Amino acid sequence: MVAERAGYTVTMFLIDTSPSMGTVRTVDLPPGPNGEAQTAEMTNLEWALQFVKLKIQEMIFNGRKTDQCGVIVFGSENTDNIINEKNGGYENVSEYIPVGQPNARTLAKIDALEPSSVCGDPIDALIVGIETQAEYLASKKTWTRKIIIVTDGESPIEVEDWEATVHKMDALDISLTVVGVDFDDEELPYTEPNKTVIKTANEEFYHTFIDAMKNGVVGTCAFALQETMRPDVKQTKSTLMGTVLRLGDVDTKSDEAIEIIIKTSKCTALARPKSWKKFAIRKEAGEDESSMKVDEDEDASVAYAQLKMRSEYYIDTTPEGEVDKDMDVKMEEEDESLLEEEEEGTEKPKEKPKKEHMEKVEKEQLVRGFKYGTTYAPCPDGQFPRLPTKKGIDICGFFLAKNFRRELSMGEIQYVWADPGSAQQQVALSSIVQALYEKDAMAIARWVTKDGMDPKMGVLKPVVFDEVDCLLWAQMPFADDIRKYTFASLDHLVNKKGELITEHPYIPTQEQLDAMDNFVDCMDLMDAGEKDEEGHRQPWFDTLLSYNPAIHRTKQALFHSAIVSDITTNPLPPPHPELLKYFNPPKRVLKRSREALEECKSAFKVKPVPKKVARIRQDGHVHALDEDDTLLLLDRKQPSPTARLQSRMDITVTEAEAEVSPTRAKAKAKAKPKPDESETESESEVEDEELLLSKKSISPPPKKPGAPLPTPERSLSPSADDMDIDIDRGRAPGRIIGTTYPLVDFRKNLERGDVVSKAVEDLGAVVTEIVMRPFASRRKGELMECLEALRDTCLKEDEIEAWNAFLEELKDKCTSEPGNSEFWSQVKEVGRSLSLISDKEAKKYGGTSDVSEKKANEFIS
Amino acid sequence: MPPYDDWNRIDEEEEEELQDTSFFEGKRDVILFCIDCSESMLELRDDPNYEDTQTCHVYTALEAAMQIQKKKVIVGPNDFVGILLFNTTRKAETTRNGNGNQGSEIKRYTYLFQPIGPLNAPTIQEIIQLLDAFRENSDELKSTFPPLTGKRVAMGDVFTSCNWVLRDGAPKTATKRVFLITDEDDPHLGPGSKQLITSARTTLIDLTQSGVTVEPFFISTEDKPFEISKFYSSVLLPTNLTDEDEIDPSDPSVLPESISISRIEDLLSQMRFREVPKRAHFSIPFQLAEGFTIGVKGYGLVTEQKKGTYKYFVDLGDRMEVASVRTVYIDEARQLEVDSSTIVYGMALGAGPAADEEEEESAKDSNARVVKAGKRPFFTAEDIRSFRTMGLEPGIKLLGFKRRNELAFEDNIKHSQFIYPDEMTYAGSKRTFSALIKSLIKKKRIGLALVLTRRNASPTFCVLLPQEEKADEGGWSDPAGFHLIHLPFADDIRAASVVTGVRASDDLKDAARAWIDKLSVKNGAYPPDSYPNPALAYHNAQLEASAFREQYDPTTFEDLTLPKEEIIHKRAGTLMKAWKVALVNDKSADVVITPGTIAGTKRKAELTVDEAEIRSMYEVDNLGKMRVDQLKEFLRSKSQPVSGKKAELIERVAEWLDAH
């Protein structure tokens, strides 16, 4: 892989602005925030120009002075090109942007292109392009020449003598790319329906033309656009740095000491995402926010100004006593910026220092120095004299490669080559490389890159390539770089008596070990990749094909923001699939390991540890058991004034009773709506219920506030008459039916006559609520009664739709998780008389229903 | 297993804080040295290193404390250190408390030598002077800190004193540790010892609950062996692990790992292991597969330790104050500062001539992108982060397993990290992790994973290199865990710059093999411990001298990374000489190298520059006669720079010839 010489290129863009380019097309945009499909309408020209802009953006991005481009349009209203000036002809071709290094303005000019009213000939434009490029490069013969034609192929082409043009281009070593709007492509695959005759002919011509060329390609625009987003590794050729490999004392024992002239070059080098420039809306001096809003009419524009960084220096004039606190703050900031620096490569602004204690100082007043604890250590130069060192790589010794600790390798790897200009040096290094290779050993070495530079320690590993021998350098840590933290042993657990423990939740059992072995085997990647030529499967994952998603995604976003005018209406397309191809294990492996995985899951039983917060709340619940607390809590949760009144009364009653006779209070707690349950059993259950329910009352779901607590009073007076005074009906705000005595409430409201719809709706909601609560089974009889009453009312009062809707919802809720399937089966037992109301039934009472008799039957079975 | 509540209560506080400051040195570290000053600790004995000098345990302990302080003052200038002595009759002079650091009186027979506080040159110099005085007069320590005779102070009192000292002196958020140094394995003799044990235990629990860890350094000598079972094993809590977050939940309480019994000579190296408090860089889920996730914590076991950067100081007359730097963003054309919350991100506006006649204003509005009101062709900071993380949440996602040998030497780009299971986030993490290591070691496999360690990092592919547990007699053992080795992306990999070269004959190779064998260490490996960073040490030595206002003498500096040339020559000198002879006679070197022609470079006349010829010209002072291209060619062949005028080239050639 030899890198192409970057830059030194002139690319000519020939853009078709014939009338047909104005055809409007619908382009798919990335899905919106809710996953909905989005499209945009644009002309073919606008669409095709995206490709041109992306290409030019790449040049701007790389920022090379020697990477230049020019734009020629054909099908322009006027004619303005160098051949026409000299010889005439070549109508409707004009030089739109002269050759030069592109910038943001180039893109703006391209944006201004519009389809015209005349057709232009691409071959004319091509010849103009060749000439313009040739003239510009008259004195720069070695530059690379590229021409890109962007067209829809709908305009007539003068095909005569095209071979001459091909010869000319081959002679100049021009590479030609034809990007066609909706050209057919077998690989994409794409075939344009209803293609015009002329376009079919033109496409065919372009293919013939390109085939005749040494260096040409024709493709469809959709594919070209996709390809521009493909991650593209910027090939960097590592420079060879000269130095010396030494062994022994070359100064005093030069007869024995070895010195080889070598070159080093980088083997891996960390590439970072391109940094972003910072912008902010420019405000005119003296302008404030309000005046900004005033001119928000159609033509108003805002300027985003690029920001510059400036450092300001402050000193802390905080009185002594407060210093401590401030120091903490400062430290955090430092860390934050440290982190950012590492990530972004740029400095982040630190938090604004607290103004009141900070005093700005000019840079001239500052002296450099170090902190030695709290002591100032003067060092006006910013650094102390460096350790005197001598450039070169000194070998310190050798060791066997099997003892190399891979995890100590600290950074980028370097190649060490013998001087490419000296055969003797090559032979010398080769003999050492081969000897090391044969022995399977590595060298320990000390590298000084320049006289006086700080030395690094590392190892040299021999590498025998096809035609050359070299060494690889890996930097290794100094003693200072290693942290020897202690970790508890995973296997060796000892109890206080000093005995070894062999069985413990931390130590995997044999069954667990076997499950893991199986899992590891199934998740093997060695045969999970593509097949090679001989049909053998290759390992999955190759560093040479793994693109840094951050670099390429950032680049894509950078480009996108540069070519669109608004991010919100034209969001960034999804990342190229190539970037994500290693983000998940290969399907083949996942499929193969499914069983082993299940085995592992059940063998290891790993569970997330509940968060601390949850536990505090649990404590809170236990508290709520206290009767008074519960009631107070209830009180707080009652928003409607009547309900509040009721529960206040409630409290007084309870307290009074509790005072008079504790046993009675206890009896109240025991009392149950269902007399057939034994007392002892119910006691504990009531407590449970209260505990559980009170949990709900602490953080009730928004839909059902209110007081779901069954209060003890309900058993006191079952008659409906005096209930109103002293009982909490459990009515949610806005509801006319409470959870405590739903049926009584319902009947009462029906008697009023004017709130039937509301009563039906509320009873439905209340029943659903009760059913979904724990211990609903205790109120089964009551609930069935409610259902019967509700259905009856609905049928007679023409609330058929409401019943059918309610019942469907109830069924859904009961049968899904967390549901109450038990309750639903009880409904089913009742059968048809509680099912949906069919059209037949409805008719009897003069109503309508869209449910057939058959459906009503099936619904309940 | 007991419910979670019972066993992770104590360290929760730490855990929470850890989340906040998961990155490196964010938290201040406080160490209180708690040194026994009993008679046996002060007993004079022969110095093992120097003849005719005497030393004592207290001296060694103080020296170790001083060394730790010296290191700390540079590595963590914000850390606090204090020294407390016990079993001494010395009482606090009221003047000492003048600085207000120690508010309350501490227990009898304990003496606060240096209160907890930020380090500075005078505190370190104070110990150095004391130690020097002891070297002069071996009674110095005994008279400065007279030992308590005939009895011992109760350990409960010592812990209480520690608690008070730390409470008054240490910042709340810091990691607080007590380094307890004693040689007495049974401090409570005589009647009432049971009660004293109980009180020691309670006070120690108090200490632990206020977030302090006690790290014991028990000194054991031949004539006075240390038995922890006599007293300490029943007092020390399992929380005593150096590990800030490990508590063993198992019922048969596990013996504290870190109780170190050392010979007095090892005291300093033992302390060095524990000098830096262990802090996790990240705590993230490790997904082995869908629905199969455990918790892990990540640590940096290998990180380049750099020189500190200088700071800017302002001379305020009476003191030097550090100036804090604040970076502001301004719109240059308007000279207005911009609020950082309104900053949006975009692409640099291209270079080159921007002015256009139709936009006269543009000169004024340069460096700005103008769009219609309400449109925004820029991204927010949040967008930018999502581009980096690809929308992933921090975590390790296992992709599969490969053979161990698939991890190439050259697939490296930065230092590795180390992961260890975390039971606190997922119960069962340890057994799963342990089983995975065992399985991979057995099958000689490595894991491949997609890793995002922090929310604002970017994802990388990592190899999970399993490490088996291995005990080391040096007191430190290889822990079980995985090394995360960050693989380079295609973007990071450079092609080889040289593809062909002349190869050596087998004879020459054998000649090289001969001296390589002589210079190989049997069963050796790269020994990081033998190579302290010389540049860093040199810098720190000068920094210390500067702070002590002393003159630094560079000749006292020893660079341990230099190759041991004498030994090399002694062992292999003759073999190296033989190889050199063989090299000169080697036939394979008789090849004329035609330098690869690069497109665009002019062909030059054949140049042959013979070193002997140049040298002879130089000796007669006639280098000026040489042509510039000859000089350059010669310099190039010696890997010297070839820039500059002819005079500079001649000078450089002369320099080289001088040196060789």
mmCIF file of N, CA, C and O in Angstrom, chain A residues 105 249 257 302 304 312 314 328 367 374-375 406 426 438-439 446 465 469 486 488-491 504 517 524-525 546 552 566 584 607 609 615, chain B residues 5 28 119 121 242 250 313 324 326 354 369 371 376 397 401 411 420 425 427 438-439 442 445 469 490-491 502-503 509 517 533 559 569 580:
data_model
loop_
_atom_site.group_PDB
_atom_site.id
_atom_site.type_symbol
_atom_site.label_atom_id
_atom_site.label_comp_id
_atom_site.label_asym_id
_atom_site.label_seq_id
_atom_site.Cartn_x
_atom_site.Cartn_y
_atom_site.Cartn_z
ATOM 1 N N ARG A 105 -17.163 30.423 0.168
ATOM 2 C CA ARG A 105 -17.812 31.217 -0.870
ATOM 3 C C ARG A 105 -18.030 30.388 -2.143
ATOM 4 O O ARG A 105 -19.012 30.575 -2.853
ATOM 5 N N ASP A 249 29.781 1.020 24.222
ATOM 6 C CA ASP A 249 30.341 2.359 24.390
ATOM 7 C C ASP A 249 31.065 2.762 23.111
ATOM 8 O O ASP A 249 32.190 2.322 22.856
ATOM 9 N N ALA A 257 32.162 -1.620 20.037
ATOM 10 C CA ALA A 257 30.800 -1.088 20.076
ATOM 11 C C ALA A 257 30.183 -1.065 18.686
ATOM 12 O O ALA A 257 30.858 -0.854 17.689
ATOM 13 N N VAL A 302 -29.178 36.215 9.993
ATOM 14 C CA VAL A 302 -28.326 36.266 11.170
ATOM 15 C C VAL A 302 -26.933 35.834 10.756
ATOM 16 O O VAL A 302 -26.762 35.022 9.850
ATOM 17 N N TYR A 304 -23.518 34.079 11.969
ATOM 18 C CA TYR A 304 -22.847 33.294 12.993
ATOM 19 C C TYR A 304 -21.362 33.601 12.890
ATOM 20 O O TYR A 304 -20.740 33.352 11.865
ATOM 21 N N GLU A 312 -7.385 34.622 29.870
ATOM 22 C CA GLU A 312 -7.318 35.707 30.843
ATOM 23 C C GLU A 312 -6.814 35.132 32.151
ATOM 24 O O GLU A 312 -7.061 33.976 32.474
ATOM 25 N N TYR A 314 -6.383 35.402 36.322
ATOM 26 C CA TYR A 314 -6.990 35.954 37.525
ATOM 27 C C TYR A 314 -6.209 35.500 38.730
ATOM 28 O O TYR A 314 -5.619 34.425 38.719
ATOM 29 N N ASP A 328 -11.057 23.614 46.229
ATOM 30 C CA ASP A 328 -11.781 22.431 45.778
ATOM 31 C C ASP A 328 -12.449 22.684 44.447
ATOM 32 O O ASP A 328 -12.394 21.879 43.534
ATOM 33 N N VAL A 367 4.918 35.542 36.537
ATOM 34 C CA VAL A 367 6.194 34.826 36.466
ATOM 35 C C VAL A 367 5.909 33.336 36.505
ATOM 36 O O VAL A 367 4.979 32.899 37.169
ATOM 37 N N THR A 374 2.510 23.764 48.917
ATOM 38 C CA THR A 374 2.038 25.141 48.892
ATOM 39 C C THR A 374 3.200 26.115 48.701
ATOM 40 O O THR A 374 3.012 27.315 48.689
ATOM 41 N N THR A 375 4.398 25.571 48.574
ATOM 42 C CA THR A 375 5.562 26.428 48.432
ATOM 43 C C THR A 375 5.770 26.801 46.965
ATOM 44 O O THR A 375 5.579 25.983 46.079
ATOM 45 N N ARG A 406 2.354 -8.045 27.182
ATOM 46 C CA ARG A 406 1.689 -7.258 26.152
ATOM 47 C C ARG A 406 0.982 -6.033 26.726
ATOM 48 O O ARG A 406 0.928 -4.977 26.106
ATOM 49 N N GLN A 426 22.013 -2.192 5.994
ATOM 50 C CA GLN A 426 20.870 -3.096 5.882
ATOM 51 C C GLN A 426 21.265 -4.509 6.291
ATOM 52 O O GLN A 426 20.531 -5.186 7.019
ATOM 53 N N GLU A 438 15.200 -15.772 15.187
ATOM 54 C CA GLU A 438 15.515 -17.185 15.367
ATOM 55 C C GLU A 438 15.449 -17.577 16.840
ATOM 56 O O GLU A 438 14.911 -18.605 17.222
ATOM 57 N N LYS A 439 15.941 -16.691 17.676
ATOM 58 C CA LYS A 439 15.972 -16.948 19.116
ATOM 59 C C LYS A 439 14.605 -16.682 19.746
ATOM 60 O O LYS A 439 14.353 -17.085 20.871
ATOM 61 N N ARG A 446 16.699 1.998 24.941
ATOM 62 C CA ARG A 446 16.451 3.350 25.460
ATOM 63 C C ARG A 446 16.563 4.291 24.272
ATOM 64 O O ARG A 446 17.561 4.305 23.564
ATOM 65 N N PHE A 465 9.817 -9.312 7.056
ATOM 66 C CA PHE A 465 8.853 -9.144 5.978
ATOM 67 C C PHE A 465 9.323 -9.945 4.767
ATOM 68 O O PHE A 465 10.384 -10.569 4.793
ATOM 69 N N ASP A 469 13.986 -6.865 6.463
ATOM 70 C CA ASP A 469 13.939 -7.158 7.891
ATOM 71 C C ASP A 469 13.924 -5.841 8.657
ATOM 72 O O ASP A 469 14.623 -4.904 8.279
ATOM 73 N N THR A 486 -3.673 -3.050 44.772
ATOM 74 C CA THR A 486 -3.956 -4.417 45.193
ATOM 75 C C THR A 486 -5.437 -4.701 44.960
ATOM 76 O O THR A 486 -6.284 -3.833 45.129
ATOM 77 N N ALA A 488 -8.493 -7.758 45.621
ATOM 78 C CA ALA A 488 -8.790 -8.977 46.346
ATOM 79 C C ALA A 488 -8.734 -10.152 45.376
ATOM 80 O O ALA A 488 -9.100 -10.031 44.224
ATOM 81 N N SER A 489 -8.265 -11.270 45.878
ATOM 82 C CA SER A 489 -8.173 -12.454 45.038
ATOM 83 C C SER A 489 -9.570 -12.966 44.699
ATOM 84 O O SER A 489 -10.489 -12.863 45.491
ATOM 85 N N LEU A 490 -9.719 -13.497 43.493
ATOM 86 C CA LEU A 490 -11.015 -14.042 43.105
ATOM 87 C C LEU A 490 -11.156 -15.511 43.518
ATOM 88 O O LEU A 490 -12.251 -16.007 43.707
ATOM 89 N N ASP A 491 -10.017 -16.194 43.635
ATOM 90 C CA ASP A 491 -10.063 -17.630 43.925
ATOM 91 C C ASP A 491 -9.747 -17.927 45.374
ATOM 92 O O ASP A 491 -10.268 -18.853 45.972
ATOM 93 N N HIS A 504 -18.218 -20.598 47.702
ATOM 94 C CA HIS A 504 -18.586 -19.226 48.027
ATOM 95 C C HIS A 504 -19.298 -18.666 46.795
ATOM 96 O O HIS A 504 -18.994 -19.059 45.672
ATOM 97 N N ASP A 517 -17.472 -22.282 29.470
ATOM 98 C CA ASP A 517 -16.647 -22.900 28.428
ATOM 99 C C ASP A 517 -17.451 -23.046 27.137
ATOM 100 O O ASP A 517 -16.970 -22.728 26.050
ATOM 101 N N ASP A 524 -16.981 -18.031 19.324
ATOM 102 C CA ASP A 524 -15.680 -17.950 18.680
ATOM 103 C C ASP A 524 -15.793 -17.199 17.356
ATOM 104 O O ASP A 524 -16.704 -17.424 16.570
ATOM 105 N N LEU A 525 -14.857 -16.299 17.134
ATOM 106 C CA LEU A 525 -14.897 -15.470 15.920
ATOM 107 C C LEU A 525 -13.924 -15.961 14.858
ATOM 108 O O LEU A 525 -13.825 -15.371 13.789
ATOM 109 N N SER A 546 -11.584 -1.635 10.260
ATOM 110 C CA SER A 546 -12.392 -1.029 11.321
ATOM 111 C C SER A 546 -12.141 0.471 11.328
ATOM 112 O O SER A 546 -11.042 0.922 11.589
ATOM 113 N N HIS A 552 -15.149 9.496 11.505
ATOM 114 C CA HIS A 552 -15.905 9.565 10.258
ATOM 115 C C HIS A 552 -17.292 10.161 10.456
ATOM 116 O O HIS A 552 -17.797 10.855 9.580
ATOM 117 N N ASP A 566 -29.805 24.645 7.234
ATOM 118 C CA ASP A 566 -30.462 24.501 8.525
ATOM 119 C C ASP A 566 -30.442 23.041 8.953
ATOM 120 O O ASP A 566 -30.782 22.143 8.190
ATOM 121 N N ASN A 584 -21.852 -5.054 16.434
ATOM 122 C CA ASN A 584 -22.559 -6.189 17.021
ATOM 123 C C ASN A 584 -21.866 -7.480 16.604
ATOM 124 O O ASN A 584 -21.286 -7.534 15.529
ATOM 125 N N LYS A 607 -27.704 -10.635 38.749
ATOM 126 C CA LYS A 607 -28.819 -9.713 38.946
ATOM 127 C C LYS A 607 -28.297 -8.317 39.240
ATOM 128 O O LYS A 607 -27.350 -8.173 39.997
ATOM 129 N N VAL A 609 -27.951 -5.014 41.152
ATOM 130 C CA VAL A 609 -28.157 -4.697 42.560
ATOM 131 C C VAL A 609 -29.054 -3.468 42.628
ATOM 132 O O VAL A 609 -28.786 -2.478 41.970
ATOM 133 N N ARG A 615 -34.080 1.722 48.505
ATOM 134 C CA ARG A 615 -34.186 1.187 49.842
ATOM 135 C C ARG A 615 -34.713 2.220 50.829
ATOM 136 O O ARG A 615 -35.481 1.903 51.709
ATOM 137 N N ASP B 5 -28.257 -5.056 52.018
ATOM 138 C CA ASP B 5 -28.274 -3.987 53.003
ATOM 139 C C ASP B 5 -27.237 -4.182 54.091
ATOM 140 O O ASP B 5 -26.645 -3.249 54.582
ATOM 141 N N ARG B 28 -8.828 14.787 46.865
ATOM 142 C CA ARG B 28 -7.628 14.966 47.655
ATOM 143 C C ARG B 28 -7.363 13.716 48.485
ATOM 144 O O ARG B 28 -8.284 13.046 48.912
ATOM 145 N N LEU B 119 1.049 20.077 52.023
ATOM 146 C CA LEU B 119 2.498 19.945 52.115
ATOM 147 C C LEU B 119 3.181 21.229 51.661
ATOM 148 O O LEU B 119 2.684 21.939 50.803
ATOM 149 N N ALA B 121 7.467 23.093 51.588
ATOM 150 C CA ALA B 121 8.892 22.849 51.800
ATOM 151 C C ALA B 121 9.272 22.838 53.283
ATOM 152 O O ALA B 121 9.964 21.919 53.722
ATOM 153 N N THR B 242 -7.140 -2.254 51.349
ATOM 154 C CA THR B 242 -6.706 -1.014 50.692
ATOM 155 C C THR B 242 -7.723 -0.644 49.637
ATOM 156 O O THR B 242 -7.925 0.502 49.312
ATOM 157 N N SER B 250 -18.915 -12.423 52.899
ATOM 158 C CA SER B 250 -19.047 -13.801 53.366
ATOM 159 C C SER B 250 -19.029 -13.849 54.886
ATOM 160 O O SER B 250 -18.374 -13.057 55.552
ATOM 161 N N PHE B 313 2.563 32.767 38.329
ATOM 162 C CA PHE B 313 2.464 33.341 39.670
ATOM 163 C C PHE B 313 2.458 34.864 39.578
ATOM 164 O O PHE B 313 3.026 35.445 38.649
ATOM 165 N N SER B 324 -5.025 31.946 38.121
ATOM 166 C CA SER B 324 -5.808 30.924 37.430
ATOM 167 C C SER B 324 -6.097 31.410 36.014
ATOM 168 O O SER B 324 -6.279 32.602 35.776
ATOM 169 N N ARG B 326 -8.316 31.510 32.651
ATOM 170 C CA ARG B 326 -9.689 31.356 32.220
ATOM 171 C C ARG B 326 -9.701 31.619 30.734
ATOM 172 O O ARG B 326 -9.128 32.597 30.246
ATOM 173 N N ALA B 354 -11.519 35.747 0.278
ATOM 174 C CA ALA B 354 -12.954 35.662 0.487
ATOM 175 C C ALA B 354 -13.678 36.882 -0.059
ATOM 176 O O ALA B 354 -14.857 36.835 -0.340
ATOM 177 N N ARG B 369 -20.742 33.355 9.110
ATOM 178 C CA ARG B 369 -21.571 32.721 8.101
ATOM 179 C C ARG B 369 -22.964 33.303 8.239
ATOM 180 O O ARG B 369 -23.560 33.285 9.316
ATOM 181 N N VAL B 371 -26.863 33.430 7.445
ATOM 182 C CA VAL B 371 -28.000 32.629 7.001
ATOM 183 C C VAL B 371 -29.283 33.391 7.311
ATOM 184 O O VAL B 371 -29.274 34.374 8.055
ATOM 185 N N ARG B 376 -30.316 27.518 11.287
ATOM 186 C CA ARG B 376 -29.098 27.296 12.054
ATOM 187 C C ARG B 376 -28.309 26.147 11.426
ATOM 188 O O ARG B 376 -28.640 24.992 11.607
ATOM 189 N N LYS B 397 -19.097 -4.076 25.504
ATOM 190 C CA LYS B 397 -19.975 -5.029 24.837
ATOM 191 C C LYS B 397 -19.112 -6.096 24.179
ATOM 192 O O LYS B 397 -18.325 -5.787 23.278
ATOM 193 N N PHE B 401 -14.796 -14.138 20.707
ATOM 194 C CA PHE B 401 -13.473 -14.541 21.182
ATOM 195 C C PHE B 401 -12.577 -14.913 20.011
ATOM 196 O O PHE B 401 -13.034 -15.398 18.983
ATOM 197 N N ASP B 411 -0.473 -4.077 17.123
ATOM 198 C CA ASP B 411 -1.831 -3.564 17.293
ATOM 199 C C ASP B 411 -1.960 -2.836 18.623
ATOM 200 O O ASP B 411 -2.678 -3.248 19.523
ATOM 201 N N TYR B 420 -11.897 -5.140 36.637
ATOM 202 C CA TYR B 420 -12.079 -6.036 37.769
ATOM 203 C C TYR B 420 -13.570 -6.023 38.103
ATOM 204 O O TYR B 420 -14.212 -4.984 38.012
ATOM 205 N N THR B 425 -22.766 -3.499 41.577
ATOM 206 C CA THR B 425 -23.750 -3.135 40.569
ATOM 207 C C THR B 425 -24.528 -4.355 40.082
ATOM 208 O O THR B 425 -25.706 -4.268 39.796
ATOM 209 N N ALA B 427 -24.987 -8.434 41.204
ATOM 210 C CA ALA B 427 -24.632 -9.552 42.056
ATOM 211 C C ALA B 427 -24.335 -10.739 41.161
ATOM 212 O O ALA B 427 -25.091 -11.035 40.242
ATOM 213 N N LYS B 438 -11.021 -17.965 33.614
ATOM 214 C CA LYS B 438 -10.533 -19.342 33.621
ATOM 215 C C LYS B 438 -10.730 -20.004 32.270
ATOM 216 O O LYS B 438 -9.846 -20.694 31.765
ATOM 217 N N SER B 439 -11.894 -19.773 31.697
ATOM 218 C CA SER B 439 -12.189 -20.412 30.418
ATOM 219 C C SER B 439 -11.252 -19.901 29.326
ATOM 220 O O SER B 439 -10.727 -20.670 28.528
ATOM 221 N N LYS B 442 -7.704 -21.191 29.774
ATOM 222 C CA LYS B 442 -7.652 -22.615 29.427
ATOM 223 C C LYS B 442 -7.625 -22.799 27.917
ATOM 224 O O LYS B 442 -6.881 -23.588 27.389
ATOM 225 N N ARG B 445 -7.583 -18.047 24.681
ATOM 226 C CA ARG B 445 -8.396 -17.130 23.889
ATOM 227 C C ARG B 445 -8.295 -15.728 24.467
ATOM 228 O O ARG B 445 -7.928 -15.534 25.632
ATOM 229 N N GLU B 469 -4.388 -15.001 38.290
ATOM 230 C CA GLU B 469 -3.845 -14.576 39.566
ATOM 231 C C GLU B 469 -2.481 -15.202 39.770
ATOM 232 O O GLU B 469 -2.294 -16.376 39.491
ATOM 233 N N ALA B 490 -8.414 1.428 11.470
ATOM 234 C CA ALA B 490 -7.758 1.534 10.161
ATOM 235 C C ALA B 490 -7.146 2.923 10.010
ATOM 236 O O ALA B 490 -6.077 3.081 9.408
ATOM 237 N N ASP B 491 -7.803 3.920 10.579
ATOM 238 C CA ASP B 491 -7.328 5.291 10.462
ATOM 239 C C ASP B 491 -5.992 5.517 11.163
ATOM 240 O O ASP B 491 -5.305 6.488 10.902
ATOM 241 N N VAL B 502 18.470 -5.237 1.782
ATOM 242 C CA VAL B 502 19.422 -6.321 1.589
ATOM 243 C C VAL B 502 19.463 -7.142 2.867
ATOM 244 O O VAL B 502 19.378 -6.606 3.961
ATOM 245 N N ARG B 503 19.559 -8.459 2.676
ATOM 246 C CA ARG B 503 19.521 -9.328 3.854
ATOM 247 C C ARG B 503 20.892 -9.879 4.208
ATOM 248 O O ARG B 503 21.762 -9.997 3.351
ATOM 249 N N LYS B 509 24.384 -13.689 10.562
ATOM 250 C CA LYS B 509 23.311 -13.843 11.541
ATOM 251 C C LYS B 509 23.821 -14.625 12.755
ATOM 252 O O LYS B 509 23.573 -14.256 13.891
ATOM 253 N N ASP B 517 23.073 -13.890 22.496
ATOM 254 C CA ASP B 517 22.943 -14.903 23.535
ATOM 255 C C ASP B 517 23.651 -14.480 24.816
ATOM 256 O O ASP B 517 23.154 -14.671 25.917
ATOM 257 N N ASN B 533 11.980 6.903 35.695
ATOM 258 C CA ASN B 533 12.093 7.880 34.618
ATOM 259 C C ASN B 533 13.164 8.924 34.946
ATOM 260 O O ASN B 533 12.989 9.728 35.857
ATOM 261 N N ASP B 559 21.479 8.316 36.296
ATOM 262 C CA ASP B 559 20.465 7.850 35.340
ATOM 263 C C ASP B 559 20.516 6.330 35.275
ATOM 264 O O ASP B 559 21.458 5.753 34.735
ATOM 265 N N HIS B 569 30.435 -4.834 27.348
ATOM 266 C CA HIS B 569 31.731 -5.087 26.724
ATOM 267 C C HIS B 569 32.437 -6.267 27.364
ATOM 268 O O HIS B 569 33.072 -7.064 26.680
ATOM 269 N N LYS B 580 31.588 -7.503 13.753
ATOM 270 C CA LYS B 580 31.909 -6.332 12.941
ATOM 271 C C LYS B 580 32.856 -6.710 11.803
ATOM 272 O O LYS B 580 32.706 -6.231 10.675
#
